[in-house]
GROMACS .gro file of C-alpha atoms in nm:
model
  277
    1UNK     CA    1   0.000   0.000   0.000
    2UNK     CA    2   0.098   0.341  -0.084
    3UNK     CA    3   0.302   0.531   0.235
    4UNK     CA    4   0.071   0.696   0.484
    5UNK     CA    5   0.160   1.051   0.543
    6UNK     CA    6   0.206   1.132   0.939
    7UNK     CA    7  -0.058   1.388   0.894
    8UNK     CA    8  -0.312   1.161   0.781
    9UNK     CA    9  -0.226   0.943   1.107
   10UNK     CA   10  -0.200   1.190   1.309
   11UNK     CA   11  -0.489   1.340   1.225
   12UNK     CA   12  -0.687   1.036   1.308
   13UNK     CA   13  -0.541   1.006   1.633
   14UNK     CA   14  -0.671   1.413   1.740
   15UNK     CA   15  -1.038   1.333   1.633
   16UNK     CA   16  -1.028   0.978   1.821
   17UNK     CA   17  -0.848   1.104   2.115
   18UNK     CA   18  -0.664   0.809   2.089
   19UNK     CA   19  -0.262   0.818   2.122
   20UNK     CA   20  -0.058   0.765   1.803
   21UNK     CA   21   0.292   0.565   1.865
   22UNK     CA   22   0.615   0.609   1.719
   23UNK     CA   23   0.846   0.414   1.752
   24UNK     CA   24   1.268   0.410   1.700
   25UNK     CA   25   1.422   0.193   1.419
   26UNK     CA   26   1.807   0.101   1.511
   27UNK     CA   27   1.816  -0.168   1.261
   28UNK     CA   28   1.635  -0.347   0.968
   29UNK     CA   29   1.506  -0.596   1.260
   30UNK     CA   30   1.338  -0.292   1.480
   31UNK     CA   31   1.157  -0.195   1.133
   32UNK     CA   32   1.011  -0.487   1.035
   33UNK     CA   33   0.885  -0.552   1.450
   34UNK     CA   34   0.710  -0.260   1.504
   35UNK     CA   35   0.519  -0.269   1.148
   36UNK     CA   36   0.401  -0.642   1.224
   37UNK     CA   37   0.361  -0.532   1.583
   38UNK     CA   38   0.112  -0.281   1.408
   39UNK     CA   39  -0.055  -0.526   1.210
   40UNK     CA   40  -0.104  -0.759   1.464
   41UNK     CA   41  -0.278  -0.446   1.689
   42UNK     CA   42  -0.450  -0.325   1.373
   43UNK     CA   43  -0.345   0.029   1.461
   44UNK     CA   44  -0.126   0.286   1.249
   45UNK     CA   45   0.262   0.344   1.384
   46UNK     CA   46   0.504   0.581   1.291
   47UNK     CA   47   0.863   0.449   1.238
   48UNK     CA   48   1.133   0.693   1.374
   49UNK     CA   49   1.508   0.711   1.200
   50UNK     CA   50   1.706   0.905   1.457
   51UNK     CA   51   1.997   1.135   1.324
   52UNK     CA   52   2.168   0.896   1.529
   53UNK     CA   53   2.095   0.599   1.373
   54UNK     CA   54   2.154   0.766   1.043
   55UNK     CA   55   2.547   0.824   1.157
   56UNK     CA   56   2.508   0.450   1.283
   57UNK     CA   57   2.467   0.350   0.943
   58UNK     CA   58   2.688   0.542   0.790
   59UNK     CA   59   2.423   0.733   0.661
   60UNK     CA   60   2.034   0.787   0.610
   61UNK     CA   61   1.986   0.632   0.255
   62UNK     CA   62   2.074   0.237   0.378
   63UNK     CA   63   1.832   0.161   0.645
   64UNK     CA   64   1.556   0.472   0.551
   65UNK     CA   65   1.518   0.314   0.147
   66UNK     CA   66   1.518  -0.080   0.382
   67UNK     CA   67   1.243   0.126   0.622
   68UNK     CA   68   1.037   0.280   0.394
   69UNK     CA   69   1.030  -0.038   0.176
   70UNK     CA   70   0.860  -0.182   0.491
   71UNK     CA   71   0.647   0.073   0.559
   72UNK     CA   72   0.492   0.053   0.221
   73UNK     CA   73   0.446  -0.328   0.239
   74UNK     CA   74   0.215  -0.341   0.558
   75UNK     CA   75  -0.110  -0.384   0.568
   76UNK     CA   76  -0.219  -0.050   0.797
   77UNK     CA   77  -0.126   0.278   0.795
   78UNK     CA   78   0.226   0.356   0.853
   79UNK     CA   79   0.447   0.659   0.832
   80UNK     CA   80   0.864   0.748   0.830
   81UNK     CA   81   0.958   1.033   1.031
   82UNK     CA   82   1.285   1.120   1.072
   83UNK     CA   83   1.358   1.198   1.440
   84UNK     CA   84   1.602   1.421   1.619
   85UNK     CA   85   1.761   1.581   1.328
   86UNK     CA   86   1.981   1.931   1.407
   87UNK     CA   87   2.097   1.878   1.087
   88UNK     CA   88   1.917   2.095   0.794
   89UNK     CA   89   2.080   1.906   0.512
   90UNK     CA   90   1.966   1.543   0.691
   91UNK     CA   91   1.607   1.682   0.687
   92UNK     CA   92   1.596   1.799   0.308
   93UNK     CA   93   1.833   1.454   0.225
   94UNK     CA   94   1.482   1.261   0.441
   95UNK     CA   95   1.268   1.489   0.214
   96UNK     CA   96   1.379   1.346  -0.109
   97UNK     CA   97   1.420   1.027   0.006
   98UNK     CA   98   1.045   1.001   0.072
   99UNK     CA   99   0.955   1.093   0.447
  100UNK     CA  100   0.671   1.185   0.491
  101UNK     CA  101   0.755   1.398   0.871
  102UNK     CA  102   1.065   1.546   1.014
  103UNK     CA  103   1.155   1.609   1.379
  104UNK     CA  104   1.371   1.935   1.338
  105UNK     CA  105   1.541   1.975   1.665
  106UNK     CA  106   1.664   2.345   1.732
  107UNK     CA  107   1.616   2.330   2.100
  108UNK     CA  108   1.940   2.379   2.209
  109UNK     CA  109   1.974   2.766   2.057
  110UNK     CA  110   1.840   3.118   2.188
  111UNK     CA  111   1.447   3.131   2.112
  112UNK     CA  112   1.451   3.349   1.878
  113UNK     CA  113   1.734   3.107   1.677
  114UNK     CA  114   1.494   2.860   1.735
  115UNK     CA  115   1.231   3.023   1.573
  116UNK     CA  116   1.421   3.116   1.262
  117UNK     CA  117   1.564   2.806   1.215
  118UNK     CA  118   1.300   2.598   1.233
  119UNK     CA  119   1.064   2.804   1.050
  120UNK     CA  120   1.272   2.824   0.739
  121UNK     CA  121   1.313   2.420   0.755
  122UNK     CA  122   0.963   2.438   0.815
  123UNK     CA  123   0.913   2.591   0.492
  124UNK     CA  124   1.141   2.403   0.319
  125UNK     CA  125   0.934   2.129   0.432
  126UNK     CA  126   0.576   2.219   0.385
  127UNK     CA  127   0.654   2.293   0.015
  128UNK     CA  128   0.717   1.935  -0.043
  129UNK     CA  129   0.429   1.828   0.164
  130UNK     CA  130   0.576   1.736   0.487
  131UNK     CA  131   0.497   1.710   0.843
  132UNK     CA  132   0.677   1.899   1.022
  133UNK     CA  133   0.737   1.850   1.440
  134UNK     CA  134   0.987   2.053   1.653
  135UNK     CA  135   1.044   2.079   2.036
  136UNK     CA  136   1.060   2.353   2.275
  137UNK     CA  137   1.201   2.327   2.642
  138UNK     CA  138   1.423   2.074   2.730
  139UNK     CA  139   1.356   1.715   2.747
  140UNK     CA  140   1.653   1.545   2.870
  141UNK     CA  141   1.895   1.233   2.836
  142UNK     CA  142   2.002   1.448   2.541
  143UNK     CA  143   2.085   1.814   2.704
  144UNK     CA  144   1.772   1.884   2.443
  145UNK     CA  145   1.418   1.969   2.585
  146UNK     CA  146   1.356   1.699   2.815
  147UNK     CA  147   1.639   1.765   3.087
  148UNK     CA  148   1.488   1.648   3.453
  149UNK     CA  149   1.293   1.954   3.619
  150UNK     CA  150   1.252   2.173   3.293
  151UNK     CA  151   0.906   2.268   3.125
  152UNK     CA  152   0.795   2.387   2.871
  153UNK     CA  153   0.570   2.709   2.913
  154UNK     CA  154   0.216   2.698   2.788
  155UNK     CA  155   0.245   3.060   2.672
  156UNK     CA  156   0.571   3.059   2.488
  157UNK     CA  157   0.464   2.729   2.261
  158UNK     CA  158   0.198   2.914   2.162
  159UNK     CA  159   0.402   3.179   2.034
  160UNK     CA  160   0.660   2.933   1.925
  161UNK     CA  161   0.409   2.735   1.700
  162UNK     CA  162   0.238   3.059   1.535
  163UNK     CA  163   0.580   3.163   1.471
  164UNK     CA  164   0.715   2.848   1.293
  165UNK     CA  165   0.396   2.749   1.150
  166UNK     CA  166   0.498   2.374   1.247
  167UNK     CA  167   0.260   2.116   1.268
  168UNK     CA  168   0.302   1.939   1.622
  169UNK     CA  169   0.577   2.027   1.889
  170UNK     CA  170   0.726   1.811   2.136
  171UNK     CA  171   0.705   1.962   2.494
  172UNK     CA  172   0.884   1.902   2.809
  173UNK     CA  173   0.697   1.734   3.109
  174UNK     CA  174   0.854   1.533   3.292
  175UNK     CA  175   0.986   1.270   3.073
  176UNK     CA  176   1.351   1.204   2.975
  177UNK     CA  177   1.515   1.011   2.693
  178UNK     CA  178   1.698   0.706   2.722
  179UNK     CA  179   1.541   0.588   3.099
  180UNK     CA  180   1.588   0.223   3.195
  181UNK     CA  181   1.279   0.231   3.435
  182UNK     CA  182   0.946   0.352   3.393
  183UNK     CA  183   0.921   0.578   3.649
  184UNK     CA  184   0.900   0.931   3.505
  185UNK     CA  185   0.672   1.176   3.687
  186UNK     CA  186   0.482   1.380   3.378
  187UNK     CA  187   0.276   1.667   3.475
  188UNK     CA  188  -0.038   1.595   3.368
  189UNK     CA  189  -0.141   1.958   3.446
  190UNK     CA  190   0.079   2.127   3.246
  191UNK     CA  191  -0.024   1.891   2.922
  192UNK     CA  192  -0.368   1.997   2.976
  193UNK     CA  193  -0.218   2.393   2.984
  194UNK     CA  194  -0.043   2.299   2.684
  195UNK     CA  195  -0.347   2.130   2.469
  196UNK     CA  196  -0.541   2.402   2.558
  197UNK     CA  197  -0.247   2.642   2.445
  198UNK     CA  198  -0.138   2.466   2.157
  199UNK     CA  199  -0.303   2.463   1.879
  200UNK     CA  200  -0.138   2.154   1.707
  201UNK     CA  201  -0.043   1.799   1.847
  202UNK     CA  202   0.156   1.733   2.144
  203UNK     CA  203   0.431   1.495   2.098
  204UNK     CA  204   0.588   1.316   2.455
  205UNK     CA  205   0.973   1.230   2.398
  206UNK     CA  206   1.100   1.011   2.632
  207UNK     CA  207   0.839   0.798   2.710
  208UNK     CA  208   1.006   0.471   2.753
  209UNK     CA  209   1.082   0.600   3.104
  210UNK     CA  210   0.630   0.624   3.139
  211UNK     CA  211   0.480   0.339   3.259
  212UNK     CA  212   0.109   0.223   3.074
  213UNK     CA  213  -0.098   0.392   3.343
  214UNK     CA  214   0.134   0.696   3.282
  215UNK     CA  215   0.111   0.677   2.939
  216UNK     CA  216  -0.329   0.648   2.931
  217UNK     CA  217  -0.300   0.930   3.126
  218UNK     CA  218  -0.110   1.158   2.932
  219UNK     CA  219  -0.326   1.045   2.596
  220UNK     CA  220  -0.630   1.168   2.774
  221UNK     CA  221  -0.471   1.465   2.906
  222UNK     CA  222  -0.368   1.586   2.522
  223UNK     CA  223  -0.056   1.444   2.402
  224UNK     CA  224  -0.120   1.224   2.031
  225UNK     CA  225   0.179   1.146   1.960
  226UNK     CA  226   0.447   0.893   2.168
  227UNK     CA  227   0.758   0.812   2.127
  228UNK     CA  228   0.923   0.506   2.233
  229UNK     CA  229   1.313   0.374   2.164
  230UNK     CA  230   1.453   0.297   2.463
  231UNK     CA  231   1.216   0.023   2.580
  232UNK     CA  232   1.194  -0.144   2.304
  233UNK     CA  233   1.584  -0.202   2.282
  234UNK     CA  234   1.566  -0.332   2.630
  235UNK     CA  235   1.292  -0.600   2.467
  236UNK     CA  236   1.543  -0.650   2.169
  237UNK     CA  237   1.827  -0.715   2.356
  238UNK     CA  238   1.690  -0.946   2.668
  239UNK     CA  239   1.537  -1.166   2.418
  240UNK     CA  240   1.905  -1.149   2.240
  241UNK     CA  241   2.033  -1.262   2.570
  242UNK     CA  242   1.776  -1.537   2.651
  243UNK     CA  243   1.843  -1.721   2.365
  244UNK     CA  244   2.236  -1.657   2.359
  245UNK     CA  245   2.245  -1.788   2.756
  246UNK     CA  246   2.038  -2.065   2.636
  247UNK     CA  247   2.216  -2.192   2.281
  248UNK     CA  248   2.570  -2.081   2.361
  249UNK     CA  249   2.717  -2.211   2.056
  250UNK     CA  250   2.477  -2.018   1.858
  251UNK     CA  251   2.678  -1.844   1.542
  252UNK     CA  252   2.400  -1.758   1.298
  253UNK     CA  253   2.280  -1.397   1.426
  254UNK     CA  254   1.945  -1.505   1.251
  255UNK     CA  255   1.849  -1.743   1.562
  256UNK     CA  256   1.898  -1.478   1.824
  257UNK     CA  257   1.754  -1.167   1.610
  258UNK     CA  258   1.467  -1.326   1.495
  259UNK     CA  259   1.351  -1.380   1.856
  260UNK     CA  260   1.452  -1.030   1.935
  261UNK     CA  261   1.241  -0.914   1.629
  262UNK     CA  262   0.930  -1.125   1.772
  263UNK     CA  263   0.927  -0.959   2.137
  264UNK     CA  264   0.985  -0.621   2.020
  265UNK     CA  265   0.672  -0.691   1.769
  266UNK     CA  266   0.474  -0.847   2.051
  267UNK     CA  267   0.553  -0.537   2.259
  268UNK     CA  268   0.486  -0.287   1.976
  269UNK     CA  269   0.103  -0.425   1.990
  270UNK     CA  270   0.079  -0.418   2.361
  271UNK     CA  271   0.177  -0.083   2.370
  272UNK     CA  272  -0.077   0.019   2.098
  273UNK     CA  273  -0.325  -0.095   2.252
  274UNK     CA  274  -0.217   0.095   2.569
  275UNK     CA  275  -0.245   0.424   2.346
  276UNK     CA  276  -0.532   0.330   2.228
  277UNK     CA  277  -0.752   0.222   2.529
   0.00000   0.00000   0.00000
């Protein structure tokens, strides 16, 4: 099936007040879990390519041409968004490749560089039809907008969004990338400030660190989209382990990643359904 533009999902999300999730591709394996994962939930996903990853791969083309391949070839709606990109060339290089969202990350700079620089990618970007998200505050794990005991203020997202004219912005409540445990504290106050704010979607970074009560929560207080990487890699990887401690003379990495693929699918359509409840 053709590729589902983010807005299309996204949009579905807002008028169902449901939670959309997106999720982090590392490798070929994470892409092809979370799309099954999606079919078996019979819910749209996003898949995320980080800049990260990109570098990982020694660049963006490799594993976003295996992704969107993938993405194509499911049977429900599913987008490619690159995620995390500071760099302005990576987001017009994800452009012609075919993505159908960016995540253009100026948080780091003075507000007002913020502004300019993400409303001229923003441009860039909406001329070729593309979603466009971008974060304001910091969020953490990263020194980005999602650093422990920052927020992001109702009043200046506002501002922030009319002044970009981007299309959903990740905001900083309490969450923080990369967590091991999922014991984040959100502020489910300050997303309901926010949605009321806002006037486009709320995106929650970090939320591998939000447990699924957590998580309902801050769907029904007004965040859409969710973003999950760093649990999933601990399902990857234990299930890597499992099978490793258990066939030590294993040497085909096909008998230990196609397990790993399975529980990070199976986990995938839990958490959908967690989103979506």
């Amino acid at each position: 099936m053709p590729l589902t533009p983010t807005a299309e999902i996204t949009r579905a999300a807002v008028s169902s007040a449901v939670g959309v999730g997106a999720f982090n591709v590392v490798q070929i394996e994470h892409a092809q879990a979370i799309a099954a994962g999606a079919v078996a939930a019979g819910r749209p996903v996003i898949l995320q390519i980080s800049e990260n990853t990109a570098r990982y791969h020694g660049g963006l083309e490799p594993i976003a041409l295996a992704t969107l391949a993938i993405a194509r070839s499911a049977s429900v709606p599913v987008a490619v968004h690159l995620d995390h990109a500071e760099s302005a060339d990576l987001v017009r290089e994800a452009v012609k490749l075919g993505f159908t969202s960016v995540m253009f990350d100026a948080a780091t700079l003075p507000y007002e560089e913020n502004v300019a620089a993400t409303r001229e990618i923003t441009e860039h970007c909406h001329r070729h039809g593309v979603f466009v998200e971008a974060e304001l505050g910091e969020v953490g794990g990263k020194d980005g907008a999602h650093a422990p005991g920052v927020r992001t203020d109702p009043e200046e997202a506002a501002a922030f969004v009319a002044a970009t004219g981007v299309d959903a912005l990740a905001v900083a409540v309490g969450s923080s990338h990369a967590m091991l445990t999922r014991d984040a504290v959100l502020d489910y106050a300050l997303i309901a400030r926010l949605r009321e704010a806002v006037s486009v979607p709320l995106v929650l970074h970090g939320s591998s660190g939000v447990d699924d009560q957590g998580l309902t929560r801050a769907v029904a207080a007004g965040m859409t989209k969710v973003n999950v990487s760093t649990h999933l890699n601990k399902a990857f990887t234990r299930a890597v382990r499992d099978h490793l401690d258990a066939h030590p003379a294993t040497a085909d990495p096909r008998k230990y990643l196609g397990p790993a693929r399975d529980a990070v699918a199976a986990e995938v359509a839990r958490l959908l359904a967690v989103l979506s409840s």
